[in-house]
Coordinates of C-alpha atoms in Angstrom, one line a residue:
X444 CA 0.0 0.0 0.0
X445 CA 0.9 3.6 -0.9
X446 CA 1.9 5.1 2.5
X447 CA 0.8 8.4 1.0
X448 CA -2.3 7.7 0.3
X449 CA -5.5 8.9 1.7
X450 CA -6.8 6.2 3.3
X451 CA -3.2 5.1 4.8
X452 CA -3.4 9.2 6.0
X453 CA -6.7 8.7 7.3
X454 CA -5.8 5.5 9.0
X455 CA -6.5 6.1 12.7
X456 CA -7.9 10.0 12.4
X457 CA -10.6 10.1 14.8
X458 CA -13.9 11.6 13.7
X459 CA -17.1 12.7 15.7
X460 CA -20.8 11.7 13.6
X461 CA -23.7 13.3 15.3
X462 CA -26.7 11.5 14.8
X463 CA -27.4 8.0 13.1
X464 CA -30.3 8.9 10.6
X465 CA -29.7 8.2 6.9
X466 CA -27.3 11.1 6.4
X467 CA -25.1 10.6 9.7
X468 CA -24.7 6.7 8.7
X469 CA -23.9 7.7 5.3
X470 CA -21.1 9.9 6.3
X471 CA -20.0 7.1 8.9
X472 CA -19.7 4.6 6.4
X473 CA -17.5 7.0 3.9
X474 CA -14.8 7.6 6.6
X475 CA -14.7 4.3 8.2
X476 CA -14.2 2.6 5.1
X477 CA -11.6 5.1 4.1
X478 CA -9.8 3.8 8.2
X479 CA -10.9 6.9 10.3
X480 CA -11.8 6.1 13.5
X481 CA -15.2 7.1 13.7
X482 CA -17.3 7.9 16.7
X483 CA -21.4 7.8 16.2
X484 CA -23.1 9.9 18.8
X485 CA -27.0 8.6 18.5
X486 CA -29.4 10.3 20.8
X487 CA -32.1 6.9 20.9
X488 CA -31.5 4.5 22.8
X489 CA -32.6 2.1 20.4
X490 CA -32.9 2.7 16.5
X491 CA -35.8 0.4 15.9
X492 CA -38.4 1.7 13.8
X493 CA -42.2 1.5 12.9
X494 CA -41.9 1.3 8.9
X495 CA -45.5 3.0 8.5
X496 CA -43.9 6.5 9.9
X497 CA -43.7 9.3 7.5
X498 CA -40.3 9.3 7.4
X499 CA -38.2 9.9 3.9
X500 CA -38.9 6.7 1.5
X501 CA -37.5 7.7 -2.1
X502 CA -34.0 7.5 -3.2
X503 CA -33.0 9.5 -6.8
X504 CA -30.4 8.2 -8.5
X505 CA -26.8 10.2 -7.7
X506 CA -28.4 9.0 -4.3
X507 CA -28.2 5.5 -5.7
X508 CA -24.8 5.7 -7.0
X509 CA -23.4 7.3 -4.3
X510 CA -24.6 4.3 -2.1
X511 CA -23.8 1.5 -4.6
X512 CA -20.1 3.0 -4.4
X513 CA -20.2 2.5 -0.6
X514 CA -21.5 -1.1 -1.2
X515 CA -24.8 -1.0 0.4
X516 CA -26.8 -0.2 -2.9
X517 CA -28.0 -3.5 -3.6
X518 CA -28.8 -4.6 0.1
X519 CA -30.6 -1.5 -0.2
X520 CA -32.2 -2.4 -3.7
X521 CA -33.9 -5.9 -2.3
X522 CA -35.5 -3.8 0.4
X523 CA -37.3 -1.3 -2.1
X524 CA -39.6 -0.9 -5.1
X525 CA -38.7 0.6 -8.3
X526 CA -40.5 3.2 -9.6
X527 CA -39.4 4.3 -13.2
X528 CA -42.4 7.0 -13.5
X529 CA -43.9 9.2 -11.4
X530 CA -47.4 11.4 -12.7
X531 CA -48.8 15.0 -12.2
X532 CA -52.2 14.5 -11.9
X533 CA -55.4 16.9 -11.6
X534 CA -58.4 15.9 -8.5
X535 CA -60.8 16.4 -10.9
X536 CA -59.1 15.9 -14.4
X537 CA -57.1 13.2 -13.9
X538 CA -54.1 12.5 -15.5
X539 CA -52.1 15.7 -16.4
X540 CA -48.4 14.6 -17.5
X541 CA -46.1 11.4 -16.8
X542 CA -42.6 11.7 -16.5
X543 CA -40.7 8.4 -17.7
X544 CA -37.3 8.6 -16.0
X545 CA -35.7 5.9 -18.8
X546 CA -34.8 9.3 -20.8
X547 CA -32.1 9.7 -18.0
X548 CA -30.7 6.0 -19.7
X549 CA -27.4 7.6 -20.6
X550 CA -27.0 9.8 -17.5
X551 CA -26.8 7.6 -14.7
X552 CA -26.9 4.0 -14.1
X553 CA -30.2 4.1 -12.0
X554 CA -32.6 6.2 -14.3
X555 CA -35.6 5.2 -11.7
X556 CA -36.6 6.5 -8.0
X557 CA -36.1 3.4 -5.4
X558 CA -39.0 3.5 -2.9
X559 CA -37.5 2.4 0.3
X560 CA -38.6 3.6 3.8
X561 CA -34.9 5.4 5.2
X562 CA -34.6 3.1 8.4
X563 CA -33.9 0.7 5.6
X564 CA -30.4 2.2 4.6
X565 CA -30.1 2.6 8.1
X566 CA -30.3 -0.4 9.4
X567 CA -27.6 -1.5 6.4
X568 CA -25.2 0.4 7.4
X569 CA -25.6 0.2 11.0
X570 CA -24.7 -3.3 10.3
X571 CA -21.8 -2.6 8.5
X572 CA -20.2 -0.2 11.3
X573 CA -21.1 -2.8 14.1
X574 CA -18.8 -5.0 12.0
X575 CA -16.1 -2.4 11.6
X576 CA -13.3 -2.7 14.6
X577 CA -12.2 1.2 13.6
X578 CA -16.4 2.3 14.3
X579 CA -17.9 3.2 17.9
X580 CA -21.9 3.5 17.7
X581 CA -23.0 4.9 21.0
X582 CA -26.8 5.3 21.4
X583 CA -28.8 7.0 24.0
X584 CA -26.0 9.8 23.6
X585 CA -27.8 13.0 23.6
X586 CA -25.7 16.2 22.8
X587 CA -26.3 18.6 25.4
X588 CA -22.9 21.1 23.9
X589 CA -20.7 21.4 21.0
X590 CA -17.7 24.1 20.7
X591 CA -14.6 24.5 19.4
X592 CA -11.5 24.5 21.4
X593 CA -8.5 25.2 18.9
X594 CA -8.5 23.0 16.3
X595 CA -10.5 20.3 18.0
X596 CA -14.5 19.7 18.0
X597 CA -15.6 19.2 21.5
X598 CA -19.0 17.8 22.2
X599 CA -20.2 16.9 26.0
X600 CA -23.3 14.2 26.0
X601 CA -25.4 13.9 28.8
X602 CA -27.7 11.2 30.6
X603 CA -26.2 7.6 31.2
X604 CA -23.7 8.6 28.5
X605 CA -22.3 11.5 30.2
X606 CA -18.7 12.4 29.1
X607 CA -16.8 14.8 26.7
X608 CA -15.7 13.4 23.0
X609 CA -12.9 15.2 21.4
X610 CA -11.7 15.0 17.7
X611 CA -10.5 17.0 15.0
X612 CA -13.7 17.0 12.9
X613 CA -16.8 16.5 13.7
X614 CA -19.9 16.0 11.2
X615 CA -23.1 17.4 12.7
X616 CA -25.9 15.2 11.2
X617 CA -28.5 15.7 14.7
X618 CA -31.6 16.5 12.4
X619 CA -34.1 19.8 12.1
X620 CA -33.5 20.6 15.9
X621 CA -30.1 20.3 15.4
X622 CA -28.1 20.8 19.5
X623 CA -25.1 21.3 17.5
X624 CA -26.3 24.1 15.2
X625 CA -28.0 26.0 18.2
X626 CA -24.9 25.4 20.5
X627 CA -22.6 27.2 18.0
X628 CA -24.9 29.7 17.2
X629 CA -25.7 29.4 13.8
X630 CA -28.3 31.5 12.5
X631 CA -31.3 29.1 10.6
X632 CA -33.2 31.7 8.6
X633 CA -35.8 30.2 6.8
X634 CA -40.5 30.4 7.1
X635 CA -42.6 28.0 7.5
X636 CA -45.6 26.7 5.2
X637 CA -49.2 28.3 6.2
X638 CA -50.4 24.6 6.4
X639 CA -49.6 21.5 8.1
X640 CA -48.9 18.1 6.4
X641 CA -51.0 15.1 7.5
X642 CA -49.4 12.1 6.2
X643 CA -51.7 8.5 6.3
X644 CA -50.2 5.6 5.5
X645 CA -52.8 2.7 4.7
X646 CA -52.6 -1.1 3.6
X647 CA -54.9 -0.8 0.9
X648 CA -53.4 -0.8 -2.6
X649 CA -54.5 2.1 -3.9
X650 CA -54.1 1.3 -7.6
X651 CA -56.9 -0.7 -7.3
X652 CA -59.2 2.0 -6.4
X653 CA -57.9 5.2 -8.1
X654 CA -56.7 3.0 -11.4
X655 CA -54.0 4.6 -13.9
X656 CA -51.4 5.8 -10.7
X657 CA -48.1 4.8 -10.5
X658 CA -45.5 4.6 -7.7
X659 CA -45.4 8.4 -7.1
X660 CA -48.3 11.0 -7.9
X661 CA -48.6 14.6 -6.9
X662 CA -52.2 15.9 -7.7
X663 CA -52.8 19.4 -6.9
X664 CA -56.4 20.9 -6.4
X665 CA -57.1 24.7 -5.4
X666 CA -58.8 23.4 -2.5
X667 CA -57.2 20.3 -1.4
X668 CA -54.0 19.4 -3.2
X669 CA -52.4 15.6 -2.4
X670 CA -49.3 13.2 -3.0
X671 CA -50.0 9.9 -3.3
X672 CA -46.8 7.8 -2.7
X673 CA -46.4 3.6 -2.5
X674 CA -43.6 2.3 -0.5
X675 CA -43.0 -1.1 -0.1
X676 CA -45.5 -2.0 2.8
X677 CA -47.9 0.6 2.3
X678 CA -49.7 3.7 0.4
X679 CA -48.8 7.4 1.7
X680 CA -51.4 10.1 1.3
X681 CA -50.4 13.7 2.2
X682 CA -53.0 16.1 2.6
X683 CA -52.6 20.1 3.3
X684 CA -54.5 21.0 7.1
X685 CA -54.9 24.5 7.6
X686 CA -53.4 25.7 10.7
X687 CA -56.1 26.6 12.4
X688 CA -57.5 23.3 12.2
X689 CA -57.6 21.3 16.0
X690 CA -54.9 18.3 15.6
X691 CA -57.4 16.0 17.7
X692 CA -60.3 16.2 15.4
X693 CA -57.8 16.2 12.3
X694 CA -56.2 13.1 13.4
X695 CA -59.3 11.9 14.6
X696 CA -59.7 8.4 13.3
X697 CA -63.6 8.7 11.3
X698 CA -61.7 12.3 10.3
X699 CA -59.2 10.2 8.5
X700 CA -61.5 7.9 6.7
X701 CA -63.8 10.7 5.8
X702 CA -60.9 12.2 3.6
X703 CA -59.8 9.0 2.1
X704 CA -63.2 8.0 1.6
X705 CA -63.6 11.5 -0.5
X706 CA -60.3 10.7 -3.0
X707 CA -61.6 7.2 -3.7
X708 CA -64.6 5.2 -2.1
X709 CA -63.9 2.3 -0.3
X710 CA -66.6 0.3 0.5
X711 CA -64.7 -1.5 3.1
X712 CA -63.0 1.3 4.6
X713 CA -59.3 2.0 5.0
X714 CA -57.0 -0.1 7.0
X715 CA -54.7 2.9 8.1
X716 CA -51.6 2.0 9.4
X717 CA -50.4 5.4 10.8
X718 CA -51.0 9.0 10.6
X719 CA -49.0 11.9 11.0
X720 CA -49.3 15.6 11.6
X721 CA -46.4 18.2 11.0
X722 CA -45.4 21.7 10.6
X723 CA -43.3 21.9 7.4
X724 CA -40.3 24.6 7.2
X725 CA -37.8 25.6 4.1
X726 CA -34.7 26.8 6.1
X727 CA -31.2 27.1 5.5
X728 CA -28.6 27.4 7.9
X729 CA -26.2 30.8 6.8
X730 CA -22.7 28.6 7.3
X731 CA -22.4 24.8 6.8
X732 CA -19.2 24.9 8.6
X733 CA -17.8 26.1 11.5
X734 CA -14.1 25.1 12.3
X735 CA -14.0 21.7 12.5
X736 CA -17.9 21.1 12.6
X737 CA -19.6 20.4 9.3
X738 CA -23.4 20.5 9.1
X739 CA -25.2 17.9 6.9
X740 CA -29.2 17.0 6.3
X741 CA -31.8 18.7 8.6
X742 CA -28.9 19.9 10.7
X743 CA -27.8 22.2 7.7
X744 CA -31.3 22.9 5.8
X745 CA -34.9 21.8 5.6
X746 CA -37.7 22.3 2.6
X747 CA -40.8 20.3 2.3
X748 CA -41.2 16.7 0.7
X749 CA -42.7 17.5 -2.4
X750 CA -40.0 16.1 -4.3
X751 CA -38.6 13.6 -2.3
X752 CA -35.4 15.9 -2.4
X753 CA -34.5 16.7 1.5
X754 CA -32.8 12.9 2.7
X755 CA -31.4 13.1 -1.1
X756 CA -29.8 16.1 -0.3
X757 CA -28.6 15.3 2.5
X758 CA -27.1 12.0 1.8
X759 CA -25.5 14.1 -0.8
X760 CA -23.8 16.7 2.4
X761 CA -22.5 13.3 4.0
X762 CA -20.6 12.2 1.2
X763 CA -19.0 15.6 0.2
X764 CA -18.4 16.4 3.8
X765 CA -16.7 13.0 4.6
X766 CA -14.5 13.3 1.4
X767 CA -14.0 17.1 2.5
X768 CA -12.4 16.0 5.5
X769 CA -10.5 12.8 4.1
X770 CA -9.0 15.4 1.8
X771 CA -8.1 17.5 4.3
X772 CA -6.7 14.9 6.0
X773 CA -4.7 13.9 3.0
X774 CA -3.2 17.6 3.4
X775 CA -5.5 19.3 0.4
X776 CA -8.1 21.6 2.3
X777 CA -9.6 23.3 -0.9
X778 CA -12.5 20.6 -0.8
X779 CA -13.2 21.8 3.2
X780 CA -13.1 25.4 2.3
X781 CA -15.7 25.0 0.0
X782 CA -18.0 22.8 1.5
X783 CA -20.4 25.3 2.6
X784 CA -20.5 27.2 -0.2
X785 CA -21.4 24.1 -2.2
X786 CA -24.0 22.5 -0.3
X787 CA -25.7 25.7 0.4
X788 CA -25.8 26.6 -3.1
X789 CA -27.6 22.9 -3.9
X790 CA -29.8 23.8 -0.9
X791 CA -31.1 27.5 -1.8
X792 CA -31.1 27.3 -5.7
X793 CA -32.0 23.6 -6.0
X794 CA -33.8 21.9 -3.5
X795 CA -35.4 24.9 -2.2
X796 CA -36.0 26.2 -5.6
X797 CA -37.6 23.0 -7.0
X798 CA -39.5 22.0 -3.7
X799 CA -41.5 25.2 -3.0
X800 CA -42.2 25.3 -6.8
X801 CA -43.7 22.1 -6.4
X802 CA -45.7 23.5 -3.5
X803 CA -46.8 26.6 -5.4
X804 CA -48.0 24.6 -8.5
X805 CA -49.9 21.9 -6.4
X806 CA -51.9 24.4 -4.8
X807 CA -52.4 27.2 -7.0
X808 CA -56.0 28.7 -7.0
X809 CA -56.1 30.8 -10.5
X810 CA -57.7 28.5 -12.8
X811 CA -55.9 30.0 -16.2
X812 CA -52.9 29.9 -14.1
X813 CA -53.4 26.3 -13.3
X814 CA -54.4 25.3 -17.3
X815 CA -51.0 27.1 -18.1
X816 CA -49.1 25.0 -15.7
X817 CA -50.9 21.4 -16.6
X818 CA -50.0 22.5 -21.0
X819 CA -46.5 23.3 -19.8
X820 CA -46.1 19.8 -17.9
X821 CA -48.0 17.9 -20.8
X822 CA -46.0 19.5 -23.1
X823 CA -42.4 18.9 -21.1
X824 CA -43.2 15.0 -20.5
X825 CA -44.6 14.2 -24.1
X826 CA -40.8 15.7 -25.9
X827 CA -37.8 13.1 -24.5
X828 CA -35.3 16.3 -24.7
X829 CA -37.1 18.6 -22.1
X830 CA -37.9 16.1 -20.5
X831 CA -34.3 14.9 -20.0
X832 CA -33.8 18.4 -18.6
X833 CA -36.4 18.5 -16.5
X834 CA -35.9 15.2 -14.3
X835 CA -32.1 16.0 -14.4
X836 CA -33.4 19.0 -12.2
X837 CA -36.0 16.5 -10.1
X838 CA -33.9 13.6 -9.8
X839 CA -31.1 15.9 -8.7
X840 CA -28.5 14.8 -11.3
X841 CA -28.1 18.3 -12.1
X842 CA -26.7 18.7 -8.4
X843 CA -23.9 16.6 -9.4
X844 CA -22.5 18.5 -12.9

């Protein structure tokens, strides 16, 4: 082995990970297989999961390579469904455009979406690190402070897991609420939507009832805009709840089937699996680094689902960061210095960008300006050259030119 090369460099580095969600594993993976020695810092106590929650389930496809290169793609592939279309529908009109991802053949090797819930690729690579003698996964280690001291990242945990960790990089990965972001004051500008998501996962197969949907469908409707999403176990239906609205009756079980009952009559009634109910922010932290801290995921930026584009993006921070700092290591710190810059750009002008579009389109009231917007898709998915160009932009390949 090259004794100058990065991995032999980064043999032994130690390096804090804050958080074990899909983008803190990620980034755990990337250094440990390159021989850092890499500390996981995992507030829960226990990572299982209940697969019905609304958590991220779609994976684009520089998502997909980006995990196939860390070996985990095709564990990750036999726990998902491939979905290689995904519609823009009308409530009352029905179908409106279909986008066929195969025009993205001879851009990437995965010109499809992967529906898989996240605590799949989770429980991958938590595997993997368990298995890795240069890995540390401590749960039930909730930050309570993160600073800098010189050139080191110091992060105290308290509870049962009390002590200070000390290394000389640290990626922050802690989610929306982020104890890392707040502890070294950085700022989080950003609004939140005048509605609230309510996500309803059922067991019914929905393609039986509304026929013609694929995988993936966003609908929109001046008065009550959906997504209809399958994932491998069940059907996802987000609705828009004004804010106003009280949670309890919202949530309220004959509430629930009342609005599934209204998109498509089921004689039987629904067999609802879980329900949800969330404020939904677009928010971008104004630095992705500070010293040796680098923020990725929810820790660095947030934006609503419509687009399946905020784990993506993320997944995408914990690869750049971890190869930021395996370069840096390796003594080249250009990569570091423009980490920030980078990601925040992908997160204001992309995701951001694309997400709240999405939002604006689903919902919009003015019926000529909703005719204009259902020619402009028809007309985009029916020609395979715009329509390249337009899932480059929603599959986030353009994020990797």
């Amino acid at each position: 082995m090259d004794t100058d090369s990065p991995t032999s460099r980064a043999q032994g580095t130690p390096v804090l990970v804050i958080g074990l969600g899909p983008v803190g594993a990620t980034a755990a993976l990337t250094l440990a297989q390159a021989g850092c020695e890499v500390t996981v810092l995992e507030a829960d106590a226990s990572l299982e999961r209940d697969l019905a929650e609304s958590r991220a389930s779609t994976f684009h496809p520089p998502t997909l390579q980006m995990l196939q290169d860390l070996g985990v793609g095709e564990e990750l592939h036999r726990t998902g469904l491939i979905s290689r279309s995904y519609q823009y529908r009308d409530r009352h009109e029905g179908l409106v455009a279909e986008f066929d991802l195969s025009v993205l053949d001879g851009d990437t090797a995965f010109p499809y979406r992967l529906q898989s819930e996240q605590q799949n690729l989770v429980d991958i690579i938590h595997r993997r690190l368990q298995a890795m003698p240069n890995v540390e996964v401590v749960l039930g280690a909730r930050v309570e402070s993160a600073h800098r001291e010189g050139d080191l990242a110091v992060v105290r945990t308290g509870g049962d897991r009390a002590r200070e960790w000390r290394a000389p990089w640290a990626i922050a990965a802690d989610g929306a609420s982020s104890t890392v972001r707040k502890r070294l004051d950085v700022g989080f500008p950003g609004m939140t939507y005048p509605e609230r998501f309510l996500i309803v996962s059922v067991d019914d197969d929905l393609t039986e009832l509304i026929p013609g949907i694929c995988e993936v469908n966003y609908v929109s409707d001046p008065e009550e805009w959906l997504v209809l999403l399958r994932t491998p176990r069940h059907w996802r239906v987000l609705f828009p709840v004004p804010e106003d609205a009280d949670a309890a009756s919202v949530t309220d079980p004959a509430s629930i089937q009342g609005r599934l009952q209204e998109l498509a009559p089921n004689p039987g009634g629904y067999a609802v699996a879980h329900t949800s109910l969330y404020h939904v922010h677009q928010r971008v932290a104004e630095d992705f680094r500070h010293g040796p801290f680098l923020l990725a995921g929810d820790a660095a930026h947030l934006n609503n689902p419509l687009g399946g584009m905020g784990m993506n993006s993320g997944i995408h921070d914990a690869v750049d960061a971890a190869n930021a700092i395996l370069a840096a290591i390796d003594g080249d710190t250009e990569p570091l210095e423009g980490y920030s810059e980078r990601r925040r750009d992908v997160a204001l002008n992309l995701v951001r960008a694309a997400t709240h579009r999405n939002w604006e389109n689903l919902q919009q009231k003015s019926a000529a300006q909703r005719r204009e917007n259902h020619e402009k898709l028809s007309r985009t998915a029916a020609d395979p050259e715009t329509a390249r160009d337009y899932l480059r932009v929603s599959s986030m390949l353009a994020s990797r030119a």
